[in-house]
Every structure is written in structure tokens, then in C-alpha cells.
Short mmCIF file of C-alpha atoms in Angstrom, two decimals:
data_model
loop_
_atom_site.label_atom_id
_atom_site.label_comp_id
_atom_site.label_asym_id
_atom_site.label_seq_id
_atom_site.Cartn_x
_atom_site.Cartn_y
_atom_site.Cartn_z
CA MET A 713 -28.58 10.87 -5.76
CA SER A 714 -29.59 9.50 -2.23
CA LEU A 715 -26.99 7.89 0.21
CA ILE A 716 -28.25 4.39 -0.51
CA GLU A 717 -27.98 4.99 -4.30
CA ARG A 718 -24.35 6.14 -3.71
CA ILE A 719 -23.52 3.18 -1.62
CA LYS A 720 -25.04 0.90 -4.11
CA ASN A 721 -22.88 2.69 -7.00
CA VAL A 722 -19.76 2.02 -4.89
CA VAL A 723 -20.59 -1.66 -4.23
CA TRP A 724 -21.41 -2.29 -7.84
CA PRO A 725 -19.77 0.67 -9.66
CA LYS A 726 -20.89 2.18 -12.81
CA ASP A 727 -18.42 5.05 -13.19
CA THR A 728 -14.63 5.62 -12.99
CA LEU A 729 -14.70 7.39 -9.57
CA SER A 730 -16.88 4.67 -8.01
CA VAL A 731 -14.43 2.06 -9.12
CA VAL A 732 -11.65 4.13 -7.56
CA TRP A 733 -13.69 4.31 -4.17
CA LEU A 734 -14.53 0.52 -4.23
CA TYR A 735 -10.67 -0.54 -4.53
CA THR A 736 -9.89 2.23 -2.21
CA ILE A 737 -12.12 1.01 0.60
CA GLY A 738 -11.01 -2.56 -0.16
CA SER A 739 -7.30 -1.65 0.15
CA ILE A 740 -7.84 0.20 3.39
CA PHE A 741 -9.67 -2.84 4.72
CA TRP A 742 -6.82 -5.15 3.96
CA LEU A 743 -4.32 -2.48 5.32
CA GLY A 744 -6.12 -2.90 8.53
CA VAL A 745 -5.83 -6.72 8.36
CA LEU A 746 -2.31 -6.69 7.73
CA GLY A 747 -1.56 -4.23 10.33
CA ILE A 748 -3.40 -6.10 12.98
CA ALA A 749 -1.50 -9.29 11.93
CA ALA A 750 1.70 -7.39 12.18
CA MET A 751 1.11 -6.14 15.66
CA ASN A 752 0.41 -9.80 16.74
CA LEU A 753 3.73 -10.68 15.16
CA ARG A 754 5.31 -7.91 17.20
CA THR A 755 3.65 -9.16 20.39
CA PHE A 756 4.86 -12.82 19.76
CA LEU A 757 8.43 -11.61 19.14
CA THR A 758 8.50 -9.36 22.20
CA TYR A 759 8.53 -12.53 24.63
CA ASP A 760 11.53 -14.69 23.71
CA GLN A 761 10.61 -17.21 26.55
CA ASN A 762 7.31 -18.42 24.79
CA SER A 763 8.63 -18.53 21.22
CA PRO A 764 8.52 -22.39 20.95
CA ASN A 765 5.01 -22.38 22.17
CA VAL A 766 3.64 -19.69 19.83
CA GLY A 767 5.20 -20.99 16.63
CA GLU A 768 1.86 -21.92 14.84
CA LEU A 769 0.17 -18.73 15.81
CA TYR A 770 3.16 -16.74 14.63
CA TYR A 771 3.32 -18.44 11.37
CA SER A 772 -0.53 -17.91 10.90
CA ALA A 773 -0.18 -14.18 11.58
CA LEU A 774 2.76 -13.96 9.24
CA THR A 775 0.92 -15.66 6.56
CA ILE A 776 -2.12 -13.45 6.94
CA HIS A 777 0.13 -10.37 7.08
CA GLY A 778 1.96 -11.17 3.85
CA TRP A 779 -1.20 -12.41 1.99
CA ALA A 780 -3.12 -9.42 2.98
CA ALA A 781 -0.26 -7.09 1.89
CA MET A 782 0.96 -8.68 -1.31
CA ILE A 783 -2.15 -10.53 -2.68
CA ALA A 784 -4.77 -7.88 -1.38
CA PHE A 785 -3.61 -4.34 -0.42
CA VAL A 786 -1.01 -4.07 -3.09
CA PRO A 787 -2.97 -4.75 -6.28
CA MET A 788 -6.05 -2.97 -4.97
CA ALA A 789 -4.11 0.09 -3.89
CA ALA A 790 -2.42 0.15 -7.29
CA ALA A 791 -5.78 -0.20 -9.26
CA ALA A 792 -7.14 2.66 -7.12
CA VAL A 793 -4.13 4.95 -7.77
CA ILE A 794 -4.18 4.08 -11.54
CA GLY A 795 -7.87 4.50 -11.69
CA PHE A 796 -7.76 7.99 -9.91
CA SER A 797 -5.00 9.00 -12.38
CA LEU A 798 -7.45 8.20 -15.12
CA TYR A 799 -10.24 10.22 -13.55
CA LYS A 800 -7.89 13.18 -12.98
CA SER A 801 -6.91 13.01 -16.53
CA LYS A 802 -10.54 13.00 -17.67
CA LEU A 803 -10.40 9.44 -18.92
CA SER A 804 -12.67 6.66 -17.97
CA ILE A 805 -12.64 3.04 -16.91
CA ILE A 806 -14.89 1.33 -19.55
CA HIS A 807 -15.22 -2.12 -18.09
CA THR A 808 -16.70 -1.14 -14.57
CA LYS A 809 -18.62 -4.38 -14.37
CA GLN A 810 -15.55 -6.52 -14.88
CA MET A 811 -13.72 -4.62 -12.34
CA ALA A 812 -16.47 -5.07 -9.86
CA ILE A 813 -16.58 -8.88 -10.51
CA PHE A 814 -12.82 -9.12 -10.04
CA PHE A 815 -12.95 -7.13 -6.84
CA TRP A 816 -15.53 -9.25 -5.02
CA LEU A 817 -14.32 -12.66 -6.35
CA SER A 818 -10.73 -11.98 -5.24
CA ASN A 819 -11.85 -10.69 -1.89
CA VAL A 820 -14.16 -13.65 -1.20
CA LEU A 821 -11.67 -16.16 -2.21
CA LEU A 822 -8.76 -14.62 -0.12
CA GLY A 823 -11.28 -14.53 2.73
CA ILE A 824 -11.89 -18.31 2.43
CA ALA A 825 -8.28 -18.97 2.25
CA MET A 826 -7.44 -16.81 5.57
CA ALA A 827 -10.51 -18.49 7.28
CA GLY A 828 -8.36 -21.63 7.45
CA SER A 829 -5.65 -20.05 9.69
CA PRO A 830 -2.75 -20.79 7.24
CA ASP A 831 0.64 -21.33 9.14
CA MET A 832 3.22 -21.90 6.46
CA GLY A 833 4.42 -18.19 6.03
CA TRP A 834 3.17 -15.96 3.35
CA TYR A 835 5.98 -17.00 1.04
CA MET A 836 4.71 -20.58 1.03
CA TYR A 837 8.19 -22.11 0.87
CA PRO A 838 8.34 -25.92 1.14
CA PRO A 839 8.61 -27.87 3.41
CA LEU A 840 6.59 -25.67 5.71
CA ALA A 841 3.83 -25.15 3.16
CA ILE A 842 3.29 -28.86 2.75
CA GLU A 843 3.80 -30.16 6.30
CA SER A 844 1.27 -32.95 7.15
CA ASN A 845 0.22 -31.21 10.38
CA SER A 846 -0.38 -27.89 8.68
CA GLN A 847 -3.91 -26.74 9.66
CA PHE A 848 -4.74 -25.50 6.06
CA HIS A 849 -3.18 -25.98 2.52
CA ALA A 850 -3.98 -22.73 0.74
CA PHE A 851 -3.43 -23.71 -2.70
CA LEU A 852 -6.33 -26.01 -2.81
CA PHE A 853 -8.50 -23.17 -2.41
CA TYR A 854 -7.04 -19.91 -3.39
CA THR A 855 -4.85 -18.90 -6.27
CA THR A 856 -3.90 -16.09 -8.53
CA PRO A 857 -2.96 -16.35 -12.40
CA ALA A 858 0.65 -15.59 -11.64
CA LEU A 859 0.80 -18.70 -9.25
CA ALA A 860 -1.14 -21.05 -11.35
CA ALA A 861 1.76 -23.35 -12.02
CA ALA A 862 2.66 -23.51 -8.57
CA THR A 863 -0.97 -24.20 -7.54
CA LEU A 864 -1.09 -27.11 -9.99
CA TRP A 865 2.27 -28.49 -8.61
CA TYR A 866 1.00 -28.47 -5.02
CA THR A 867 -2.28 -30.09 -6.18
CA LEU A 868 -0.18 -32.92 -7.75
CA TYR A 869 1.75 -33.17 -4.56
CA PHE A 870 -1.29 -33.63 -2.37
CA PHE A 871 -3.13 -36.17 -4.79
CA ALA A 872 -0.22 -37.88 -6.59
CA ASN A 873 2.71 -37.57 -4.37
CA VAL A 874 4.64 -35.55 -7.15
CA PRO A 875 7.73 -34.28 -5.40
CA VAL A 876 8.15 -30.58 -5.05
CA ASN A 877 11.53 -29.13 -6.03
CA ASN A 878 12.30 -26.25 -3.57
CA LEU A 879 14.36 -24.16 -5.85
CA LEU A 880 12.07 -24.30 -8.71
CA TRP A 881 9.24 -23.34 -6.37
CA ALA A 882 11.03 -20.46 -5.04
CA ILE A 883 11.75 -19.25 -8.67
CA LEU A 884 8.20 -19.60 -9.55
CA PHE A 885 7.03 -17.77 -6.42
CA TRP A 886 9.39 -14.73 -6.65
CA PHE A 887 8.69 -14.47 -10.54
CA TYR A 888 5.21 -13.24 -9.18
CA GLY A 889 6.41 -12.06 -5.76
CA HIS A 890 9.11 -9.48 -6.78
CA PRO A 891 7.20 -7.56 -9.45
CA VAL A 892 4.14 -7.32 -7.32
CA VAL A 893 6.35 -5.21 -4.80
CA TYR A 894 6.45 -2.58 -7.39
CA TYR A 895 2.67 -2.37 -8.24
CA VAL A 896 2.12 0.38 -5.84
CA PRO A 897 5.43 2.16 -5.79
CA PHE A 898 5.34 2.71 -9.64
CA PRO A 899 1.92 4.43 -9.66
CA LEU A 900 2.82 6.41 -6.48
CA PHE A 901 6.03 7.57 -8.48
CA GLY A 902 3.57 8.89 -11.11
CA ALA A 903 1.65 10.63 -8.33
CA LEU A 904 4.83 12.21 -6.99
CA TYR A 905 5.68 13.38 -10.44
CA TYR A 906 2.18 15.12 -10.40
CA TYR A 907 2.01 16.58 -6.92
CA ILE A 908 5.69 17.69 -6.30
CA PRO A 909 5.71 20.17 -9.31
CA GLN A 910 2.25 21.42 -8.41
CA TYR A 911 3.29 22.17 -4.70
CA ALA A 912 6.81 23.29 -5.67
CA GLY A 913 4.96 25.86 -8.11
CA ARG A 914 7.20 24.90 -11.14
CA SER A 915 7.25 22.32 -13.84
CA LEU A 916 9.19 19.14 -13.42
CA TYR A 917 12.95 19.43 -13.66
CA SER A 918 13.21 17.09 -16.55
CA GLU A 919 10.45 15.46 -18.58
CA LYS A 920 13.06 13.68 -20.62
CA TRP A 921 14.57 11.98 -17.40
CA ALA A 922 10.95 10.88 -16.43
CA ARG A 923 10.31 9.35 -19.76
CA TRP A 924 13.71 7.47 -19.81
CA ASN A 925 13.06 6.37 -16.15
CA ILE A 926 10.04 4.20 -17.30
CA TYR A 927 12.48 2.06 -19.40
CA LEU A 928 14.99 1.68 -16.49
CA LEU A 929 12.41 0.79 -13.82
CA ALA A 930 10.41 -1.47 -16.23
CA ILE A 931 13.67 -3.53 -17.16
CA GLY A 932 14.92 -3.66 -13.65
CA THR A 933 11.63 -4.76 -12.17
CA MET A 934 11.13 -7.48 -14.39
CA GLY A 935 14.69 -8.90 -14.32
CA VAL A 936 15.62 -8.37 -10.74
CA TRP A 937 13.40 -10.92 -9.01
CA VAL A 938 16.23 -13.36 -8.78
CA HIS A 939 18.09 -11.39 -6.15
CA HIS A 940 15.55 -13.12 -3.82
CA LEU A 941 17.44 -16.25 -4.41
CA GLN A 942 20.94 -15.01 -3.34
CA THR A 943 21.26 -17.95 -0.71
CA TRP A 944 20.43 -20.57 -3.14
CA PRO A 945 23.10 -22.34 -5.26
CA LEU A 946 22.92 -20.19 -8.20
CA PRO A 947 25.55 -20.27 -11.07
CA ILE A 948 28.03 -17.31 -11.29
CA VAL A 949 26.68 -16.02 -14.49
CA LEU A 950 23.06 -15.62 -12.97
CA ARG A 951 24.62 -14.00 -9.89
CA GLU A 952 26.41 -11.39 -12.10
CA TRP A 953 22.98 -10.68 -13.77
CA VAL A 954 21.44 -10.28 -10.26
CA ASN A 955 23.86 -7.70 -9.56
CA LEU A 956 23.67 -5.88 -12.90
CA SER A 957 19.85 -5.92 -12.98
CA THR A 958 19.48 -4.73 -9.34
CA LEU A 959 21.80 -1.81 -10.09
CA ILE A 960 19.79 -0.90 -13.31
CA LEU A 961 16.70 -0.80 -10.97
CA ALA A 962 18.59 1.41 -8.49
CA THR A 963 19.68 3.73 -11.28
CA GLY A 964 15.96 4.24 -12.11
CA SER A 965 15.07 5.05 -8.61
CA GLY A 966 17.88 7.25 -8.23
CA LEU A 967 16.88 9.31 -11.23
CA THR A 968 13.51 9.57 -10.01
CA VAL A 969 14.76 10.98 -6.70
CA LEU A 970 17.22 13.35 -8.45
CA ASN A 971 14.48 14.56 -10.77
CA LEU A 972 11.94 15.43 -7.94
CA GLY A 973 14.60 16.69 -5.60
CA LEU A 974 15.90 19.11 -8.10
CA THR A 975 12.25 20.12 -8.88
CA ILE A 976 11.90 21.14 -5.27
CA PHE A 977 15.34 22.79 -4.72
CA THR A 978 14.92 24.93 -7.77
CA SER A 979 11.65 26.19 -6.88
CA ARG A 980 11.05 29.43 -4.95
CA LYS A 981 8.92 27.71 -2.21
CA TYR A 982 7.35 24.46 -1.56
CA ASP A 983 3.84 24.43 -0.10
CA TRP A 984 4.27 21.80 2.61
CA LYS A 985 1.37 23.30 4.58
CA ASP A 986 -1.16 21.69 2.39
CA PRO A 987 -1.53 18.06 3.52
CA VAL A 988 -1.22 16.68 0.07
CA GLY A 989 1.97 18.53 -0.43
CA MET A 990 3.28 17.52 2.92
CA GLY A 991 2.45 13.85 2.23
CA ALA A 992 4.23 13.89 -1.10
CA LEU A 993 7.31 15.31 0.48
CA ILE A 994 7.51 12.89 3.34
CA SER A 995 7.06 10.09 0.77
CA LEU A 996 10.02 11.40 -1.36
CA ILE A 997 12.33 11.93 1.73
CA GLY A 998 11.34 8.40 3.25
CA PHE A 999 12.08 6.72 -0.26
CA ILE A 1000 15.57 8.18 -0.19
CA LEU A 1001 16.34 7.05 3.43
CA ALA A 1002 14.76 3.71 2.85
CA GLY A 1003 16.65 3.21 -0.47
CA ALA A 1004 19.98 4.24 1.07
CA GLN A 1005 19.86 1.08 3.22
CA ALA A 1006 19.73 -1.25 0.08
CA LEU A 1007 22.95 0.27 -1.70
CA VAL A 1008 24.96 -2.72 -0.40
CA LEU A 1009 22.40 -5.37 -0.95
CA PRO A 1010 23.15 -6.04 -4.85
CA GLU A 1011 26.66 -7.02 -4.05
CA ASN A 1012 27.17 -10.81 -4.35
CA SER A 1013 29.75 -10.86 -1.64
CA ILE A 1014 27.65 -8.87 0.76
CA ASN A 1015 24.00 -9.92 0.16
CA PRO A 1016 24.27 -13.47 1.60
CA LEU A 1017 25.37 -12.02 4.96
CA PHE A 1018 22.18 -9.94 5.20
CA HIS A 1019 19.57 -11.87 3.03
CA ASN A 1020 17.87 -13.81 5.69
CA SER A 1021 18.23 -11.12 8.36
CA TYR A 1022 16.20 -8.33 9.67
CA TYR A 1023 18.44 -5.96 7.95
CA VAL A 1024 16.40 -6.59 4.75
CA VAL A 1025 13.11 -6.46 6.53
CA GLY A 1026 14.03 -3.04 7.92
CA HIS A 1027 14.88 -1.77 4.56
CA PHE A 1028 11.63 -2.83 2.79
CA HIS A 1029 9.43 -1.94 5.62
CA LEU A 1030 10.89 1.49 5.56
CA MET A 1031 9.88 1.71 1.94
CA ILE A 1032 6.46 0.46 2.84
CA TRP A 1033 5.84 2.79 5.76
CA THR A 1034 7.04 5.93 3.84
CA LEU A 1035 6.59 5.62 0.01
CA ILE A 1036 3.78 3.31 0.09
CA ILE A 1037 1.77 4.07 3.12
CA MET A 1038 2.50 7.74 3.29
CA GLY A 1039 2.23 8.18 -0.56
CA TYR A 1040 -1.03 6.39 -0.73
CA THR A 1041 -2.37 8.48 2.02
CA THR A 1042 -1.42 11.60 0.08
CA VAL A 1043 -3.38 10.17 -3.03
CA PHE A 1044 -6.28 9.34 -0.71
CA LEU A 1045 -6.47 12.89 0.72
CA ASP A 1046 -6.64 14.24 -2.94
CA MET A 1047 -9.41 11.66 -3.70
CA LEU A 1048 -11.59 13.05 -0.82
CA ARG A 1049 -10.86 16.62 -2.06
CA THR A 1050 -11.54 15.74 -5.71
CA SER A 1051 -14.71 13.78 -4.96
CA PHE A 1052 -16.64 16.77 -3.50
CA ALA A 1053 -16.89 19.78 -5.80
CA GLY A 1054 -15.56 23.00 -4.16
CA PHE A 1055 -14.14 21.19 -0.97
CA ASN A 1056 -10.83 21.93 0.41
CA PHE A 1057 -9.48 20.98 3.78
CA SER A 1058 -9.67 23.67 6.57
CA ALA A 1059 -6.65 25.33 8.16
CA THR A 1060 -7.25 23.32 11.39
CA SER A 1061 -7.77 19.99 9.65
CA SER A 1062 -4.69 20.62 7.46
CA LYS A 1063 -2.67 21.21 10.71
CA TRP A 1064 -3.70 18.06 12.47
CA MET A 1065 -3.21 15.91 9.30
CA ARG A 1066 0.29 17.38 9.08
CA ILE A 1067 0.88 16.42 12.68
CA GLY A 1068 -0.63 12.92 12.23
CA MET A 1069 1.85 12.27 9.23
CA ILE A 1070 4.97 13.35 11.22
CA TRP A 1071 3.56 11.33 14.23
CA TRP A 1072 3.26 8.11 11.95
CA THR A 1073 6.61 8.61 10.15
CA ALA A 1074 9.13 9.33 12.87
CA PRO A 1075 8.37 6.34 15.08
CA PHE A 1076 8.19 3.96 12.23
CA MET A 1077 11.40 5.30 10.85
CA GLY A 1078 12.82 4.23 14.28
CA VAL A 1079 11.30 0.83 13.97
CA GLY A 1080 12.91 0.26 10.51
CA TYR A 1081 16.35 1.35 11.55
CA ALA A 1082 16.02 -0.93 14.78
CA MET A 1083 15.26 -3.92 12.55
CA SER A 1084 18.20 -3.08 10.36
CA VAL A 1085 20.60 -2.83 13.29
CA ALA A 1086 19.28 -6.17 14.74
CA GLY A 1087 19.68 -7.78 11.32
CA TYR A 1088 23.23 -6.34 11.09
CA LEU A 1089 23.90 -8.21 14.43
CA GLY A 1090 22.53 -11.48 13.20
CA PHE A 1091 18.69 -11.40 13.78
CA LEU A 1092 17.19 -13.82 11.28
CA ARG A 1093 13.81 -12.99 9.68
CA ARG A 1094 10.92 -15.52 9.48
CA MET A 1095 11.88 -17.05 12.75
CA ILE A 1096 9.96 -17.10 15.97
CA ALA A 1097 12.82 -18.54 18.15
CA TYR A 1098 15.68 -16.18 18.55
CA PRO A 1099 18.46 -15.46 21.07
CA VAL A 1100 17.61 -13.39 24.20
CA ILE A 1101 20.18 -10.70 23.14
CA PHE A 1102 17.54 -9.54 20.50
CA GLN A 1103 14.69 -8.96 22.93
CA PRO A 1104 15.45 -5.34 23.58
CA TYR A 1105 15.32 -4.55 19.85
CA ASN A 1106 11.88 -6.32 19.64
CA LEU A 1107 10.76 -4.38 22.59
CA VAL A 1108 11.78 -1.05 21.10
CA GLU A 1109 10.16 -2.04 17.77
CA SER A 1110 6.84 -2.85 19.30
CA PHE A 1111 6.88 0.24 21.53
CA LEU A 1112 7.53 2.66 18.62
CA ALA A 1113 4.91 0.91 16.40
CA GLU A 1114 2.27 1.37 19.12
CA ILE A 1115 3.33 5.18 19.32
CA GLY A 1116 3.14 5.58 15.52
CA ILE A 1117 -0.21 3.88 14.56
CA PRO A 1118 -2.35 6.68 16.01
CA GLY A 1119 -0.56 9.30 13.86
CA LEU A 1120 -1.84 7.49 10.51
CA LEU A 1121 -5.45 7.16 11.98
CA LEU A 1122 -5.39 10.81 12.91
CA THR A 1123 -4.57 11.78 9.54
CA LEU A 1124 -7.16 9.49 7.80
CA PHE A 1125 -9.92 10.18 10.16
CA VAL A 1126 -9.55 14.15 10.20
CA GLY A 1127 -9.44 14.21 6.47
CA MET A 1128 -12.60 11.97 6.21
CA PHE A 1129 -14.42 13.91 8.97
CA ASP A 1130 -13.63 17.10 7.30
CA ALA A 1131 -14.80 16.01 3.90
CA LEU A 1132 -18.01 14.49 5.35
CA ALA A 1133 -18.73 17.77 7.39
CA TYR A 1134 -18.65 19.59 4.11
CA ALA A 1135 -20.70 17.03 2.22
CA SER A 1136 -23.34 17.21 4.79
CA LYS A 1137 -23.99 20.74 3.96
CA GLN A 1138 -24.16 20.08 0.34
CA PRO A 1139 -26.65 18.33 -1.87
CA VAL A 1140 -24.24 15.42 -2.19
CA PHE A 1141 -25.87 12.60 -0.50
CA SER A 1142 -29.46 13.57 -0.82
CA SER A 1143 -31.69 16.43 -2.24
CA PRO A 1144 -31.79 19.43 -0.14
CA SER A 1145 -34.66 19.56 2.31
CA VAL A 1146 -36.78 22.59 2.61
CA SER A 1147 -37.16 23.90 6.18
CA SER A 1148 -40.62 24.93 7.58
CA PHE A 1149 -39.30 28.47 7.78
CA SER A 1150 -38.59 28.48 4.06
CA MET A 1151 -41.94 27.12 3.41
CA GLN A 1152 -43.57 29.67 5.37
CA VAL A 1153 -41.60 32.54 3.62
CA ASP A 1154 -42.42 31.02 0.41
CA LYS A 1155 -46.04 30.78 1.31
CA GLY A 1156 -46.23 34.38 2.32
CA GLU A 1157 -44.53 35.49 -0.94
CA LEU A 1158 -46.97 33.59 -2.95
CA VAL A 1159 -49.94 35.15 -1.17
CA LYS A 1160 -48.62 38.64 -1.61
CA LYS A 1161 -48.13 37.93 -5.19
CA ILE A 1162 -51.68 36.64 -5.55
CA ASP A 1163 -53.11 39.59 -3.83
CA SER A 1164 -51.07 41.85 -6.05
CA GLU A 1165 -52.35 40.25 -9.13
CA LYS A 1166 -55.84 40.54 -7.77
CA GLY A 1167 -55.36 44.19 -7.16
CA VAL A 1168 -54.11 44.71 -10.67
CA ASN A 1169 -57.02 42.79 -12.05
CA ASN A 1170 -59.64 44.83 -10.10
CA VAL A 1171 -58.24 48.08 -11.24
CA GLY A 1172 -58.44 46.77 -14.79
#
């Protein structure tokens, strides 16, 4: 198959692996978009004196960052991981055409939405999302099935002046917004259940725990979204459910950590020198450290103190930078290795990829903890104007982020270059060409054969 044919097969996939790569490429693209937007946010937050003047730019970057993450990267990365697990299990995606249509339609519509420079914040809370001076009203142009009711509501507001109830809007939004947070972690939990026993050299510590864990996580995820409304006037009964459902989710997560941790500790040796094994290990450790910060958040008496602060931002971004980004990188490297028969990363490439993983993780752990400390001291999230006392924290966070980004790029590019170097020597992208030397040798052998046959015939 030629290079052009392979590109066409990825753009409009006809098999499972091509669907996986289409969604992988899309998710990496949106990861770049959300990362660029995030660095713009950090730049704006670095200078406290210009905060009132860059509010519109800040909220535009915040919206693009959130949309690219929650509406693009998250579902696409989840689809890629799930599709890859099917491929590894020798199962197939049947409706490849529908998957391609959904991919291109969602990307084009989201691109149109972002072209308007939306400035209402990705969460689209009123009244910011319906300001008369807002450059762009996203819901007139872009939607998802999960937000269809809210879309209709905003449309009625614009055309018929139907009032928008802020609390009901927040409920509708988080009914979509919270479960989507787990679209990637859950498939990545599955990936860790697969990789960690493999590199620990033993079976999973408890298959029974893993099966029960599915129920705990599913119940917790679908029922816990109300904890995003802790600062709203909720009934006591509902607040008690928030506490209980969040603890159920935490129990499922803790059981995952315990199961995988015991798998490692009861093994003779863990192969962390393989970059896939290293990435899985970092993902697990990062998930533990990020989850520890959230232990106090379910409590009704404590949550309102931290809810709208950078303490929460630090918690869930640590989850993103370790479990999601590093876990997805782990799966991506396995995709590269699986896509080319007989390929494995060289010792040198493996070494540099491990360095890149640590290079990415260590600084961003610092960013997350700096965010949480600032939040503990009262730094509010979703705000561009802030007291000057918090400027040092923003400077440290921006500095560490600048240091850490090259680590992820190093890991990804070394892995891709190593795979492409291998592929260039194999008949992967095109039919193997015959060198002039080979043609001369073959021609000489053919002449000898003909002469030999002539000699035999003459003797006869």
C-alpha cells in the first residue's frame, strides 16, 4: 500500500486501526490547541497589573482551552483508547464510515465555534455567556447531544427573551460536564489493568476486585456530578447525597490503586525500562498523588471553602497531567509499536523517552501543588483580576510549565521518529524498490542460467 493510500485510509478509515489513528491524530491536535490556550492563560495571569485590560482575551483563551479539552480531546482520546483495546483484543469496529462522519462533523463545527473567539468561559455560565457585548454566542452554532436542552434554552433567550435560570443551567451543564471528565480515565484504568500486570510479570492481583470496581465507578460517576454545585443553595438531603456519591467514586478509585499497587509490590521485578511500562507506572503514581488532594473535598463543611479556588484546579490538573496525559502517552507508544509488525523501540530511544516522561511529570507536579497552595490561601479560579500577593505563585506555575512541556514533546517525537525510521526500511508505506545493483546481479544470474541451459541442450 502506497503512502498516499495509507493517508487516505486514515482520513476516511476502512478498518479498526485506521479509525484508532484518525481519532488519535485528532486528539493530539486538540491537545496542542488546549495547551497553547493554557499557556496564554498563564501569560495573562503572570502580570497582575494588566488584568483588567486583558479580561476579554483571558476568557477567550479560557473558553478555547476548556472546549478543546472537554468537547474535543476527551471524547476523541477515549474513542482512540477504546478502539485500540478492541484492536488488541482482535475485535473490530464495524461502522467505520459513521465513525469518520462523526469525527469530521464534530471537528468542523467545533472549529467554527472557536473561530468566533468566544469569551464566556468554557463552562458557559450565565450571565457571562449571554452578555450583550459578547463577541460570540456559541450555542447558536455548536452543540452536542448532551447539551441539546441548554442549546434550545439559549436560543429561546436570544429570540424570545425567555429568562435563563442560572441554577438549572448549571445543573444541565454539569450533568454533561462531570461524566465527560471520566471518558478518558476509565479507558486508561483499563489500559493500566492491562499494562501493569504485563510489566510486573504476573497476573492482576485480584480479577474479582476489578469486576466489582466497574460498578463502583459507574455509580459514582453518574451520580456525583452534583458536587460541582456545592456553592449553590442546595437542600441538605441533596448535599448528603453529594457526600455519599463522591465517597463511592473515591472507593472505586482507591480499589483500582490498591489492586494495581499490590500487583506491582507482589511481583519479583517491574520492567520500568520499557517506556510503556514506565509510562504506566508514572500514571499510577500520579493518580495516587492527585487523588490524595481530593480526599477533603466531598465533605460538605469543607468543600465550599475550596470549591471556587485554585485548590480544586490544582487537584484536577494534576489528574490530567499524570493519569490522562501520561497514561494516553503510554497507550500512544504502544500504538506505534503495534502498528508496525516486528517493531520495538531501541535502547537509546527508550532511554530518551523515559527521560522525557520524568522531564514532563516533575515540573507539572510542581505546577499542580503551587496551584493548590495558592487556592488554599484564597486564590479564586476563573478570575483574571487577583490580589498582587498571588503573583509569585503564577510566576512559578508559568516557569515550571515552560520547563515541563519539552519533556512531553521529547517523548512523543522520539517515539514517532524511531517508528518511522523502522518503517522506512520496511515495505510499509510503499513496495520495496529494486536497486540497480540488485538488477545487475539478477541479470547476471539469468544470463548464466540461460547459458547453462544452452550447454545442456547442446550436449543432448
